[in-house]
Amino acid sequence: MLCTCIFVLGATQINSHPALTRVITSSIGQSALANAAAPTASGQQLRINGRLVPGAWQQRRTLIGIADGAIASQLGVDLGSTREPNKQPVTWFLSAGPGVLTLPAWQYANDRYLDIAPLVQQFGWQVTPQGTVLDLRLPSSQILAIRQGRQSWGDRLVLDLSQAAAWQVSPAANSITVTVEAAMAKDAIAQFKLANTNNLKSLNISSSGQRTTFTLNTADHLHPQVWSLAQPNRLVIDIRPDALRPKEILWANGIQFQQRYVTLNRDRFPVYTLSLDLQQSDFALLPLSAFPNQAAGIKPPTNLATQWQTIALINGGFFNRNNQLPLGALRYNNRWVSGPILGRGAIGWDNQGNVTMDRLALQATVTANNQTFTIDTLNSGYVKAGIARYTENWGRQYTTLIDNETVITVQNHQVTKKQTLSTAGQDTIQIPPGGYLLVLRAFNSAVPAFSSGTPVTLNQQTQPSRFEQLPHTLGAGPLLITQGKIVLNAQQEGFSPNFINGRAPRSVVGLARSGHIKFIAIQDRIGGRGPTLTETAHIVEKLGCTEALNLDGGGSSSLYLSGQLINRHPRTAARINNALGIFAQPHLP
């Protein structure tokens, strides 16, 4: 049964879910798509009424498509649910007559493109490729008036428009910015007086040229839901605690996106999920680091995705935000960029769809002068007394992390140099190609064994040993679910009480019974903060995961698909050190 909800604002009735009475498709677009062999032009920028913004686009003969993420974030086009990756229902200033436009879609390389011909025909857009920029000219629009209405769930503002207009939304803590590609006269701005409420504290309006910006200051835990209507044209801005609209999109055969609320006890949590079928030969899962040739460094998640050319990613393991060094396992094609620490949870996998999750340790020893010593860490920012090993996967050089370290250079299986250094951060040692450094910290008794020219034997093995057969590993923790049962034990994995008891947004990688990998981002509960680790485990269990691993969370929690973050606005996302990325080969219809 379709429930159509009517909200009353003064004498105006607003239908928040227009009846889906007619579907408009583009037979021209479908024909061109079927005959297209390869892009004839493409780029990563859109020019909307003279304003340059990021957004992937592609021309294939007479067919022009814009990436679904860009058309949603830069134009305000709402993407509906679909089980057909080559068809994307959208709504944008549509009356109850058309209801929905269905845009033909195709996936190419790292993006899914939507044929914009139906929007061009319906709304009179002018579209011109200009080199690597797609120029979009939308009919000029004006904001005629603003109206305010109080609802049971929050506050509503309605903008009356002369024409359909593009818009963008940029939320932040206690602030929401809505930018509309439409002019607003000074007298119209002056005529509107905001009635302050408990939820809506203030509103600042600024208009310049053909753009008007609305900055709303709100109470805690409120979010924007912005949508449009036609006949007459209106843009509706709802400020409410439960702004998420459930939807499910089959992005490509093998990749499905879903957003919805998950109820746990009396709380409701916004949950965003990407499901990947590793059996699909077109897709691969790989670990990513912020900088390809070194372990250190952090970047915004969108920059990381652009650098690696992924179609999707979720942030990965922990790192030290001060020195930007990794604190957990990261293994790429059998190459340890960073080793595991504290026996924390990790995921390992290969390119054939085999996946395992467990608590992971790397047992390593070094023997010199008939003495065998344990190596505590490999390529890690985690510091403890004992021996740490650093290889060229860490980078070209190593900079001391604490005072009074002794650094042993090993090349061709023998000691070539021994140095005792003084102040942390002041000394940098080259890491020899094909060799490694042994860094001794508060372990003076072992120093005499490593005299120059001494032969050195290294042994190393993962525990559990099955990780050894898998070329890719990413560690974080704690482990949440194993064989369908919650096994959460954060204290065993060396996490602090504050971390264990904290409430924050969470990122999780899970494995479903179907064998699908799930990227999961869980945001703040309605009216409160994010889930605890225990709540996270139960939410992931509800999503059908038989194996699950907690990843770095809080400000790092980032889920990216097709050019945009889908669980938060980019300006609210922290920079990250590593991630899990989904790659796709070019696919033509």
Coordinates of C-alpha atoms in Angstrom, one line a residue:
M1 CA 0.0 0.0 0.0
L2 CA 1.3 3.4 -0.9
C3 CA 0.9 6.0 1.9
T4 CA 0.7 9.5 0.6
C5 CA 1.3 12.0 3.5
I6 CA -0.1 15.5 3.2
F7 CA 1.4 18.3 5.3
V8 CA -0.5 21.6 5.7
L9 CA 1.3 24.9 5.7
G10 CA -1.1 27.8 5.9
A11 CA -3.6 27.3 3.1
T12 CA -1.1 25.3 1.0
Q13 CA -1.0 21.5 0.9
I14 CA 2.3 19.9 0.2
N15 CA 2.6 16.3 -0.9
S16 CA 6.0 15.0 0.2
H17 CA 5.8 11.9 -2.0
P18 CA 4.3 12.7 -5.5
A19 CA 2.2 9.9 -6.9
L20 CA 4.2 7.7 -9.2
T21 CA 1.7 7.8 -12.0
R22 CA 3.8 8.1 -15.1
V23 CA 7.3 7.2 -16.0
I24 CA 9.1 9.2 -18.7
T25 CA 12.0 7.5 -20.4
S26 CA 14.2 8.6 -23.2
S27 CA 14.1 6.3 -26.2
I28 CA 16.6 8.5 -27.9
G29 CA 19.0 8.1 -25.0
Q30 CA 18.5 4.3 -24.9
S31 CA 19.1 4.0 -28.6
A32 CA 22.3 6.1 -28.4
L33 CA 23.5 4.1 -25.4
A34 CA 23.0 0.8 -27.2
N35 CA 25.1 2.0 -30.1
A36 CA 27.8 3.8 -28.2
A37 CA 31.2 2.1 -28.2
A38 CA 33.3 4.5 -26.1
P39 CA 33.3 8.1 -24.8
T40 CA 33.8 10.7 -27.4
A41 CA 34.4 13.4 -24.7
S42 CA 34.5 13.5 -20.9
G43 CA 35.6 15.6 -17.9
Q44 CA 35.5 16.1 -14.2
Q45 CA 33.9 19.5 -14.0
L46 CA 30.5 21.0 -14.6
R47 CA 29.7 24.7 -15.2
I48 CA 26.2 25.4 -13.8
N49 CA 25.0 28.8 -15.0
G50 CA 28.6 30.0 -15.1
R51 CA 29.7 28.4 -11.8
L52 CA 32.4 25.8 -12.0
V53 CA 31.8 22.7 -9.7
P54 CA 33.3 19.2 -9.6
G55 CA 31.3 16.5 -11.3
A56 CA 32.2 13.7 -13.7
W57 CA 30.4 13.7 -17.1
Q58 CA 30.7 11.8 -20.3
Q59 CA 29.6 12.2 -23.9
R60 CA 29.1 9.2 -26.2
R61 CA 28.2 10.4 -29.6
T62 CA 24.9 12.3 -29.1
L63 CA 24.4 10.9 -25.6
I64 CA 25.5 13.0 -22.6
G65 CA 25.5 11.6 -19.0
I66 CA 26.5 13.1 -15.6
A67 CA 27.7 10.8 -12.8
D68 CA 24.8 10.0 -10.4
G69 CA 26.7 11.4 -7.4
A70 CA 27.3 14.8 -9.1
I71 CA 23.7 15.1 -10.4
A72 CA 22.4 14.6 -6.9
S73 CA 24.9 16.8 -5.0
Q74 CA 25.3 19.6 -7.5
L75 CA 21.9 19.9 -9.0
G76 CA 19.6 18.6 -6.2
V77 CA 18.2 15.8 -8.3
D78 CA 16.8 13.1 -6.0
L79 CA 17.7 9.6 -6.9
G80 CA 15.0 7.0 -6.2
S81 CA 15.2 3.3 -5.4
T82 CA 15.9 1.0 -8.3
R83 CA 16.7 -2.7 -8.9
E84 CA 17.8 -2.1 -12.5
P85 CA 21.3 -0.5 -12.7
N86 CA 20.6 0.7 -16.2
K87 CA 17.5 2.7 -15.1
Q88 CA 17.5 5.4 -12.5
P89 CA 14.2 7.0 -11.3
V90 CA 14.7 10.7 -10.3
T91 CA 12.5 13.5 -9.0
W92 CA 13.2 17.2 -9.6
F93 CA 10.4 19.8 -9.6
L94 CA 7.8 17.3 -10.9
S95 CA 4.1 17.5 -10.5
A96 CA 1.7 14.6 -9.7
G97 CA 1.4 14.2 -13.5
P98 CA 4.9 13.1 -14.5
G99 CA 5.8 12.0 -10.9
V100 CA 9.1 10.4 -11.8
L101 CA 11.6 10.7 -14.7
T102 CA 13.5 7.5 -15.4
L103 CA 17.0 8.2 -16.7
P104 CA 18.9 5.6 -18.7
A105 CA 22.1 4.8 -16.9
W106 CA 25.4 3.1 -17.6
Q107 CA 28.5 2.2 -15.6
Y108 CA 31.9 3.1 -17.1
A109 CA 35.2 2.7 -15.3
N110 CA 34.6 4.3 -11.9
D111 CA 31.3 6.0 -12.4
R112 CA 27.7 5.4 -13.1
Y113 CA 26.4 8.0 -15.6
L114 CA 22.8 9.1 -16.0
D115 CA 21.5 10.2 -19.4
I116 CA 20.3 13.8 -18.9
A117 CA 18.2 14.0 -22.1
P118 CA 14.8 13.6 -20.2
L119 CA 15.8 16.5 -17.9
V120 CA 17.0 18.6 -20.8
Q121 CA 13.7 18.1 -22.6
Q122 CA 11.5 18.6 -19.6
F123 CA 13.1 21.7 -18.2
G124 CA 14.7 23.4 -21.1
W125 CA 18.4 23.0 -20.1
Q126 CA 21.1 24.0 -22.6
V127 CA 24.0 21.6 -22.5
T128 CA 27.4 22.2 -24.3
P129 CA 30.6 20.2 -23.8
Q130 CA 33.5 22.6 -23.8
G131 CA 36.8 20.7 -23.6
T132 CA 36.8 18.9 -20.3
V133 CA 34.0 21.0 -18.9
L134 CA 30.3 20.4 -19.4
D135 CA 28.4 23.7 -19.6
L136 CA 24.9 23.6 -18.2
R137 CA 22.6 26.6 -18.7
L138 CA 19.4 26.3 -16.7
P139 CA 16.5 28.8 -17.2
S140 CA 16.9 31.8 -14.9
S141 CA 14.9 31.5 -11.7
Q142 CA 13.9 33.9 -8.9
I143 CA 12.9 33.2 -5.3
L144 CA 9.6 35.1 -5.0
A145 CA 8.9 34.5 -1.3
I146 CA 9.7 32.4 1.8
R147 CA 7.2 30.8 4.1
Q148 CA 7.7 29.2 7.4
G149 CA 5.6 26.5 9.1
R150 CA 5.9 24.5 12.3
Q151 CA 5.5 20.8 12.1
S152 CA 5.1 18.1 14.8
W153 CA 8.5 16.7 13.8
G154 CA 10.4 20.1 13.4
D155 CA 10.4 23.2 11.2
R156 CA 9.7 23.8 7.5
L157 CA 10.7 26.6 5.1
V158 CA 9.1 26.8 1.7
L159 CA 10.7 28.8 -1.1
D160 CA 8.4 29.9 -3.9
L161 CA 10.3 29.9 -7.3
S162 CA 9.5 31.3 -10.7
Q163 CA 11.4 28.4 -12.4
A164 CA 12.9 25.1 -11.4
A165 CA 16.4 25.7 -10.0
A166 CA 19.5 23.7 -8.9
W167 CA 20.4 23.6 -5.3
Q168 CA 23.1 22.2 -3.0
V169 CA 23.0 21.3 0.7
S170 CA 26.0 21.6 3.1
P171 CA 25.3 20.5 6.7
A172 CA 27.6 21.0 9.6
A173 CA 27.3 20.9 13.4
N174 CA 24.3 23.1 14.3
S175 CA 24.4 24.8 10.9
I176 CA 22.9 24.0 7.5
T177 CA 23.7 25.9 4.3
V178 CA 21.3 25.6 1.3
T179 CA 22.5 27.3 -1.9
V180 CA 19.9 27.9 -4.6
E181 CA 20.8 28.8 -8.1
A182 CA 18.1 31.6 -8.2
A183 CA 18.1 35.3 -7.5
M184 CA 16.2 36.9 -4.6
A185 CA 15.3 40.6 -4.5
K186 CA 16.3 42.6 -1.5
D187 CA 12.7 43.6 -0.7
A188 CA 11.7 39.9 -0.7
I189 CA 14.5 39.1 1.7
A190 CA 13.5 42.0 3.9
Q191 CA 9.8 40.9 4.0
F192 CA 10.6 37.6 5.6
K193 CA 10.9 37.6 9.3
L194 CA 12.0 34.3 10.9
A195 CA 9.9 33.1 13.8
N196 CA 12.5 31.6 16.1
T197 CA 11.7 28.2 17.5
N198 CA 13.5 25.7 19.8
N199 CA 14.9 24.0 16.7
L200 CA 15.5 26.8 14.3
K201 CA 17.6 29.5 16.0
S202 CA 18.4 31.9 13.1
L203 CA 18.5 32.4 9.4
N204 CA 20.8 34.4 7.3
I205 CA 20.0 35.1 3.6
S206 CA 22.5 36.5 1.1
S207 CA 21.8 36.9 -2.6
S208 CA 24.3 37.8 -5.3
G209 CA 23.6 37.5 -9.0
Q210 CA 21.7 34.3 -9.7
R211 CA 22.6 32.6 -6.4
T212 CA 21.0 32.8 -3.0
T213 CA 22.4 31.2 0.1
F214 CA 20.4 30.3 3.2
T215 CA 22.4 29.6 6.4
L216 CA 20.3 28.1 9.2
N217 CA 21.5 27.7 12.8
T218 CA 19.7 24.8 14.4
A219 CA 19.5 22.9 17.7
D220 CA 21.6 19.7 18.2
H221 CA 20.9 16.5 16.3
L222 CA 18.8 18.1 13.5
H223 CA 19.3 17.5 9.8
P224 CA 18.0 18.9 6.5
Q225 CA 15.6 17.2 4.1
V226 CA 15.3 19.3 1.0
W227 CA 12.9 18.4 -1.8
S228 CA 11.1 20.1 -4.7
L229 CA 7.6 20.4 -6.1
A230 CA 6.1 21.8 -9.3
Q231 CA 2.8 23.7 -10.2
P232 CA 3.8 26.0 -8.7
N233 CA 7.6 25.5 -8.3
R234 CA 8.7 25.2 -4.7
L235 CA 11.7 24.1 -2.8
V236 CA 10.9 22.7 0.6
I237 CA 13.5 22.7 3.4
D238 CA 12.6 20.5 6.3
I239 CA 14.6 20.6 9.5
R240 CA 14.0 17.4 11.5
P241 CA 15.8 14.7 13.5
D242 CA 14.8 11.9 11.2
A243 CA 15.7 13.4 7.8
L244 CA 17.0 10.3 6.1
R245 CA 14.9 8.9 3.3
P246 CA 15.1 5.1 2.9
K247 CA 16.3 4.0 -0.5
E248 CA 18.0 1.1 -2.3
I249 CA 19.9 1.4 -5.5
L250 CA 21.5 -1.4 -7.5
W251 CA 24.4 0.7 -8.7
A252 CA 25.8 -2.1 -10.9
N253 CA 25.4 -5.8 -11.1
G254 CA 27.4 -6.8 -8.0
I255 CA 27.2 -3.4 -6.1
Q256 CA 24.2 -2.4 -4.2
F257 CA 23.7 0.8 -2.1
Q258 CA 21.1 1.1 0.7
Q259 CA 20.3 3.8 3.3
R260 CA 17.7 3.3 6.0
Y261 CA 17.0 3.5 9.7
V262 CA 17.8 0.4 11.9
T263 CA 15.9 0.2 15.2
L264 CA 17.7 -1.1 18.2
N265 CA 15.7 -1.1 21.5
R266 CA 14.1 2.4 21.5
D267 CA 16.7 4.1 19.3
R268 CA 16.8 4.5 15.5
F269 CA 20.2 4.7 13.7
P270 CA 20.8 6.0 10.2
V271 CA 22.7 3.2 8.4
Y272 CA 24.4 3.4 5.0
T273 CA 25.5 0.1 3.3
L274 CA 27.3 -0.9 0.2
S275 CA 27.2 -4.6 -0.7
L276 CA 29.8 -6.0 -3.0
D277 CA 29.6 -9.4 -4.7
L278 CA 33.3 -10.5 -4.9
Q279 CA 32.3 -13.3 -7.3
Q280 CA 31.6 -10.6 -10.0
S281 CA 34.7 -10.6 -12.2
D282 CA 34.2 -6.9 -13.0
F283 CA 35.0 -5.8 -9.4
A284 CA 37.9 -6.1 -7.0
L285 CA 38.5 -5.1 -3.3
L286 CA 41.9 -3.6 -2.4
P287 CA 43.5 -1.8 0.6
L288 CA 44.5 1.8 0.0
S289 CA 47.0 4.1 1.7
A290 CA 47.1 7.8 1.6
F291 CA 50.4 7.9 -0.2
P292 CA 51.4 5.0 -2.5
N293 CA 55.1 4.9 -1.6
Q294 CA 55.0 5.5 2.2
A295 CA 53.0 4.4 5.2
A296 CA 52.8 7.9 6.8
G297 CA 50.3 10.6 5.8
I298 CA 46.6 11.4 5.7
K299 CA 44.2 12.8 3.1
P300 CA 40.5 13.6 2.8
P301 CA 38.6 10.4 1.8
T302 CA 37.4 12.0 -1.4
N303 CA 41.0 12.8 -2.4
L304 CA 42.1 9.3 -1.5
A305 CA 39.3 7.9 -3.8
T306 CA 40.3 10.2 -6.6
Q307 CA 44.0 9.3 -6.3
W308 CA 43.3 5.6 -6.4
Q309 CA 40.5 5.9 -9.0
T310 CA 38.1 3.8 -6.9
I311 CA 34.3 3.7 -7.5
A312 CA 33.8 3.3 -3.7
L313 CA 35.7 3.2 -0.4
I314 CA 35.2 3.0 3.3
N315 CA 37.8 4.4 5.7
G316 CA 40.0 1.7 7.2
G317 CA 42.2 1.2 10.3
F318 CA 43.5 3.5 13.0
F319 CA 46.4 5.9 12.9
N320 CA 48.1 8.5 15.0
R321 CA 46.6 11.9 14.0
N322 CA 49.6 13.8 15.2
N323 CA 52.4 12.1 13.4
Q324 CA 50.0 10.5 10.8
L325 CA 51.5 7.1 11.2
P326 CA 49.4 3.9 10.9
L327 CA 48.4 1.8 14.0
G328 CA 47.4 -1.5 12.5
A329 CA 47.7 -4.0 9.7
L330 CA 47.8 -2.9 6.0
R331 CA 49.0 -5.5 3.5
Y332 CA 48.7 -4.9 -0.2
N333 CA 49.6 -7.7 -2.7
N334 CA 51.7 -9.6 0.0
R335 CA 53.5 -6.4 0.9
W336 CA 53.2 -5.3 4.5
V337 CA 52.8 -1.5 4.5
S338 CA 52.0 -1.7 8.2
G339 CA 51.9 -4.7 10.5
P340 CA 49.3 -5.7 13.0
I341 CA 49.4 -4.6 16.7
L342 CA 48.0 -5.9 20.0
G343 CA 46.3 -9.0 18.4
R344 CA 43.5 -6.8 17.1
G345 CA 40.8 -7.8 14.6
A346 CA 41.6 -7.8 10.8
I347 CA 40.2 -8.8 7.5
G348 CA 42.1 -10.8 4.9
W349 CA 41.1 -11.7 1.4
D350 CA 42.3 -12.6 -2.1
N351 CA 41.2 -11.8 -5.6
Q352 CA 39.1 -15.0 -5.9
G353 CA 36.6 -14.0 -3.3
N354 CA 38.1 -15.8 -0.3
V355 CA 37.7 -13.8 2.9
T356 CA 38.5 -14.3 6.5
M357 CA 38.2 -12.2 9.7
D358 CA 39.9 -12.8 13.0
R359 CA 42.2 -11.4 15.6
L360 CA 45.6 -11.2 13.9
A361 CA 49.2 -11.3 15.1
L362 CA 52.5 -11.3 13.3
Q363 CA 55.0 -13.6 15.1
A364 CA 58.5 -12.6 14.1
T365 CA 62.0 -13.3 15.4
V366 CA 65.5 -12.2 14.5
T367 CA 68.6 -14.2 15.2
A368 CA 72.1 -12.8 15.5
N369 CA 75.2 -14.2 17.3
N370 CA 73.2 -17.3 18.3
Q371 CA 70.7 -15.1 20.1
T372 CA 67.1 -15.0 19.1
F373 CA 64.9 -11.9 19.8
T374 CA 61.2 -11.3 19.3
I375 CA 60.3 -8.5 16.9
D376 CA 57.3 -6.7 18.4
T377 CA 56.1 -4.6 15.4
L378 CA 56.5 -4.2 11.7
N379 CA 56.3 -0.8 9.9
S380 CA 54.2 0.7 12.7
G381 CA 53.6 3.9 14.5
Y382 CA 52.8 1.9 17.6
V383 CA 55.8 2.3 20.0
K384 CA 56.8 0.0 22.9
A385 CA 60.0 -1.3 24.5
G386 CA 61.6 -4.0 22.4
I387 CA 62.5 -4.3 18.7
A388 CA 60.6 -2.8 15.8
R389 CA 61.3 -3.6 12.1
Y390 CA 61.0 -1.1 9.2
T391 CA 61.2 -2.0 5.5
E392 CA 61.1 0.1 2.4
N393 CA 57.3 -0.4 2.4
W394 CA 57.4 2.1 5.3
G395 CA 59.1 4.6 2.9
R396 CA 62.5 5.5 1.9
Q397 CA 63.6 6.6 5.3
Y398 CA 62.8 6.2 9.0
T399 CA 62.7 9.1 11.5
T400 CA 63.2 8.3 15.2
L401 CA 60.0 8.1 17.2
I402 CA 61.4 8.2 20.7
D403 CA 64.6 9.3 22.4
N404 CA 67.7 7.1 22.6
E405 CA 66.8 4.5 19.9
T406 CA 69.5 2.2 18.5
V407 CA 69.0 1.6 14.8
I408 CA 70.5 -1.5 13.2
T409 CA 70.7 -1.5 9.4
V410 CA 70.4 -5.0 7.8
Q411 CA 71.2 -5.6 4.1
N412 CA 71.9 -8.9 2.4
H413 CA 71.2 -10.7 5.7
Q414 CA 73.9 -9.0 7.7
V415 CA 74.4 -6.0 9.8
T416 CA 75.9 -3.1 7.9
K417 CA 75.6 -0.3 10.4
K418 CA 74.7 0.4 14.0
Q419 CA 73.7 3.8 15.3
T420 CA 72.6 5.1 18.7
L421 CA 70.5 8.2 18.3
S422 CA 69.4 10.8 20.8
T423 CA 66.3 13.0 20.3
A424 CA 63.0 11.8 18.8
G425 CA 62.2 13.3 15.4
Q426 CA 65.7 14.7 14.9
D427 CA 67.4 11.8 13.1
T428 CA 66.5 10.3 9.8
I429 CA 67.9 6.9 8.6
Q430 CA 67.7 5.6 5.0
I431 CA 66.0 2.2 4.7
P432 CA 68.2 0.1 2.4
P433 CA 66.5 -1.4 -0.7
G434 CA 65.8 -5.0 -0.2
G435 CA 66.9 -4.7 3.4
Y436 CA 65.4 -3.3 6.6
L437 CA 66.1 -1.5 9.9
L438 CA 65.8 -2.9 13.4
V439 CA 65.0 -0.2 15.9
L440 CA 65.8 -1.1 19.5
R441 CA 63.8 0.8 22.1
A442 CA 64.7 0.5 25.8
F443 CA 66.4 -2.8 25.0
N444 CA 70.1 -2.2 25.6
S445 CA 70.8 -5.8 26.5
A446 CA 70.2 -6.8 22.9
V447 CA 72.5 -4.2 21.3
P448 CA 75.8 -6.1 21.6
A449 CA 74.4 -9.0 19.5
F450 CA 74.2 -6.7 16.4
S451 CA 77.8 -5.8 15.7
S452 CA 78.8 -4.8 12.2
G453 CA 79.1 -7.7 9.7
T454 CA 77.0 -10.1 11.9
P455 CA 74.8 -12.5 9.9
V456 CA 71.1 -12.0 10.7
T457 CA 68.3 -14.6 10.2
L458 CA 64.7 -13.4 10.1
N459 CA 61.5 -15.6 10.6
Q460 CA 58.0 -14.3 10.3
Q461 CA 54.5 -16.0 10.3
T462 CA 51.0 -14.7 10.7
Q463 CA 48.6 -16.1 13.4
P464 CA 46.2 -17.5 12.4
S465 CA 48.3 -18.9 9.6
R466 CA 45.4 -18.7 7.0
F467 CA 46.1 -15.0 6.7
E468 CA 49.5 -16.0 5.1
Q469 CA 47.7 -17.3 2.0
L470 CA 45.7 -14.1 1.5
P471 CA 47.6 -11.2 -0.3
H472 CA 45.5 -8.4 1.2
T473 CA 44.9 -7.5 4.8
L474 CA 43.5 -4.6 6.7
G475 CA 43.4 -4.4 10.5
A476 CA 41.4 -2.2 12.9
G477 CA 39.2 -3.7 15.6
P478 CA 37.6 -4.8 17.7
L479 CA 36.3 -7.9 16.0
L480 CA 32.5 -7.8 16.3
I481 CA 31.0 -11.0 14.9
T482 CA 32.5 -14.5 14.1
Q483 CA 30.5 -17.4 12.5
G484 CA 27.3 -15.5 13.2
K485 CA 28.0 -14.9 16.9
I486 CA 28.9 -11.6 18.6
V487 CA 32.5 -12.0 19.9
L488 CA 33.2 -8.4 20.9
N489 CA 36.0 -8.1 23.5
A490 CA 37.6 -4.7 23.0
Q491 CA 39.6 -5.0 26.2
Q492 CA 41.4 -8.1 25.0
E493 CA 42.4 -6.1 21.8
G494 CA 44.0 -3.4 23.9
F495 CA 41.4 -0.6 23.5
S496 CA 41.0 2.0 26.2
P497 CA 37.9 2.3 28.5
N498 CA 37.0 5.6 26.9
F499 CA 37.0 4.0 23.4
I500 CA 35.1 1.0 24.6
N501 CA 32.3 3.1 26.3
G502 CA 32.2 5.9 23.8
R503 CA 29.3 6.8 21.5
A504 CA 30.3 7.8 18.0
P505 CA 29.6 7.2 14.3
R506 CA 31.0 3.8 13.2
S507 CA 32.4 2.2 10.1
V508 CA 32.3 -1.6 9.8
V509 CA 33.3 -4.1 7.2
G510 CA 31.1 -7.2 7.3
L511 CA 30.6 -10.5 5.4
A512 CA 27.0 -11.7 4.7
R513 CA 25.9 -15.3 4.4
S514 CA 25.7 -14.8 0.7
G515 CA 29.4 -14.1 0.6
H516 CA 28.9 -10.4 -0.1
I517 CA 31.2 -7.9 1.5
K518 CA 29.4 -5.1 3.2
F519 CA 30.7 -1.6 3.8
I520 CA 28.6 -0.1 6.7
A521 CA 28.5 3.4 8.1
I522 CA 26.3 4.1 11.1
Q523 CA 25.6 7.7 12.0
D524 CA 24.3 9.4 15.2
R525 CA 21.0 8.0 16.5
I526 CA 17.9 10.2 16.2
G527 CA 18.2 12.8 18.9
G528 CA 21.6 11.7 20.2
R529 CA 25.1 10.4 19.5
G530 CA 26.3 7.4 17.6
P531 CA 26.3 3.8 18.7
T532 CA 28.5 2.1 21.3
L533 CA 30.6 -0.8 20.2
T534 CA 28.0 -3.2 21.7
E535 CA 25.2 -1.4 19.8
T536 CA 27.3 -1.5 16.7
A537 CA 27.7 -5.3 16.9
H538 CA 23.9 -5.7 17.3
I539 CA 23.1 -3.4 14.4
V540 CA 25.5 -5.2 12.1
E541 CA 24.0 -8.5 13.3
K542 CA 20.6 -7.2 12.2
L543 CA 22.0 -6.5 8.8
G544 CA 22.7 -10.2 8.3
C545 CA 26.5 -10.2 8.8
T546 CA 28.1 -13.5 9.9
E547 CA 31.5 -11.9 10.2
A548 CA 32.1 -8.2 11.1
L549 CA 35.1 -6.0 12.0
N550 CA 34.9 -2.5 13.5
L551 CA 36.9 0.1 11.6
D552 CA 38.1 3.6 12.6
G553 CA 35.1 5.8 13.4
G554 CA 34.0 9.2 14.6
G555 CA 35.2 11.9 12.3
S556 CA 37.0 9.3 10.2
S557 CA 33.8 7.4 9.4
S558 CA 33.4 7.9 5.6
L559 CA 31.6 5.9 3.0
Y560 CA 32.2 7.1 -0.6
L561 CA 30.5 6.1 -3.9
S562 CA 30.7 7.5 -7.4
G563 CA 32.3 10.8 -6.6
Q564 CA 30.7 11.7 -3.3
L565 CA 30.5 10.8 0.4
I566 CA 27.1 9.3 1.0
N567 CA 27.1 9.2 4.8
R568 CA 28.2 12.8 5.5
H569 CA 29.2 16.1 3.9
P570 CA 32.9 16.2 2.8
R571 CA 33.7 19.2 5.0
T572 CA 32.7 17.3 8.2
A573 CA 35.0 14.3 7.3
A574 CA 38.4 14.0 8.9
R575 CA 41.5 13.1 6.8
I576 CA 42.4 9.4 6.9
N577 CA 45.5 7.2 6.5
N578 CA 44.1 4.2 4.8
A579 CA 40.9 2.7 3.4
L580 CA 39.2 -0.3 1.7
G581 CA 38.5 0.5 -2.0
I582 CA 36.2 -1.1 -4.6
F583 CA 37.6 -1.1 -8.2
A584 CA 35.7 -1.7 -11.4
Q585 CA 36.9 -2.5 -14.9
P586 CA 35.3 -0.5 -17.8
H587 CA 32.0 -2.0 -18.7
L588 CA 30.1 -1.2 -21.8
P589 CA 26.4 -2.1 -22.5

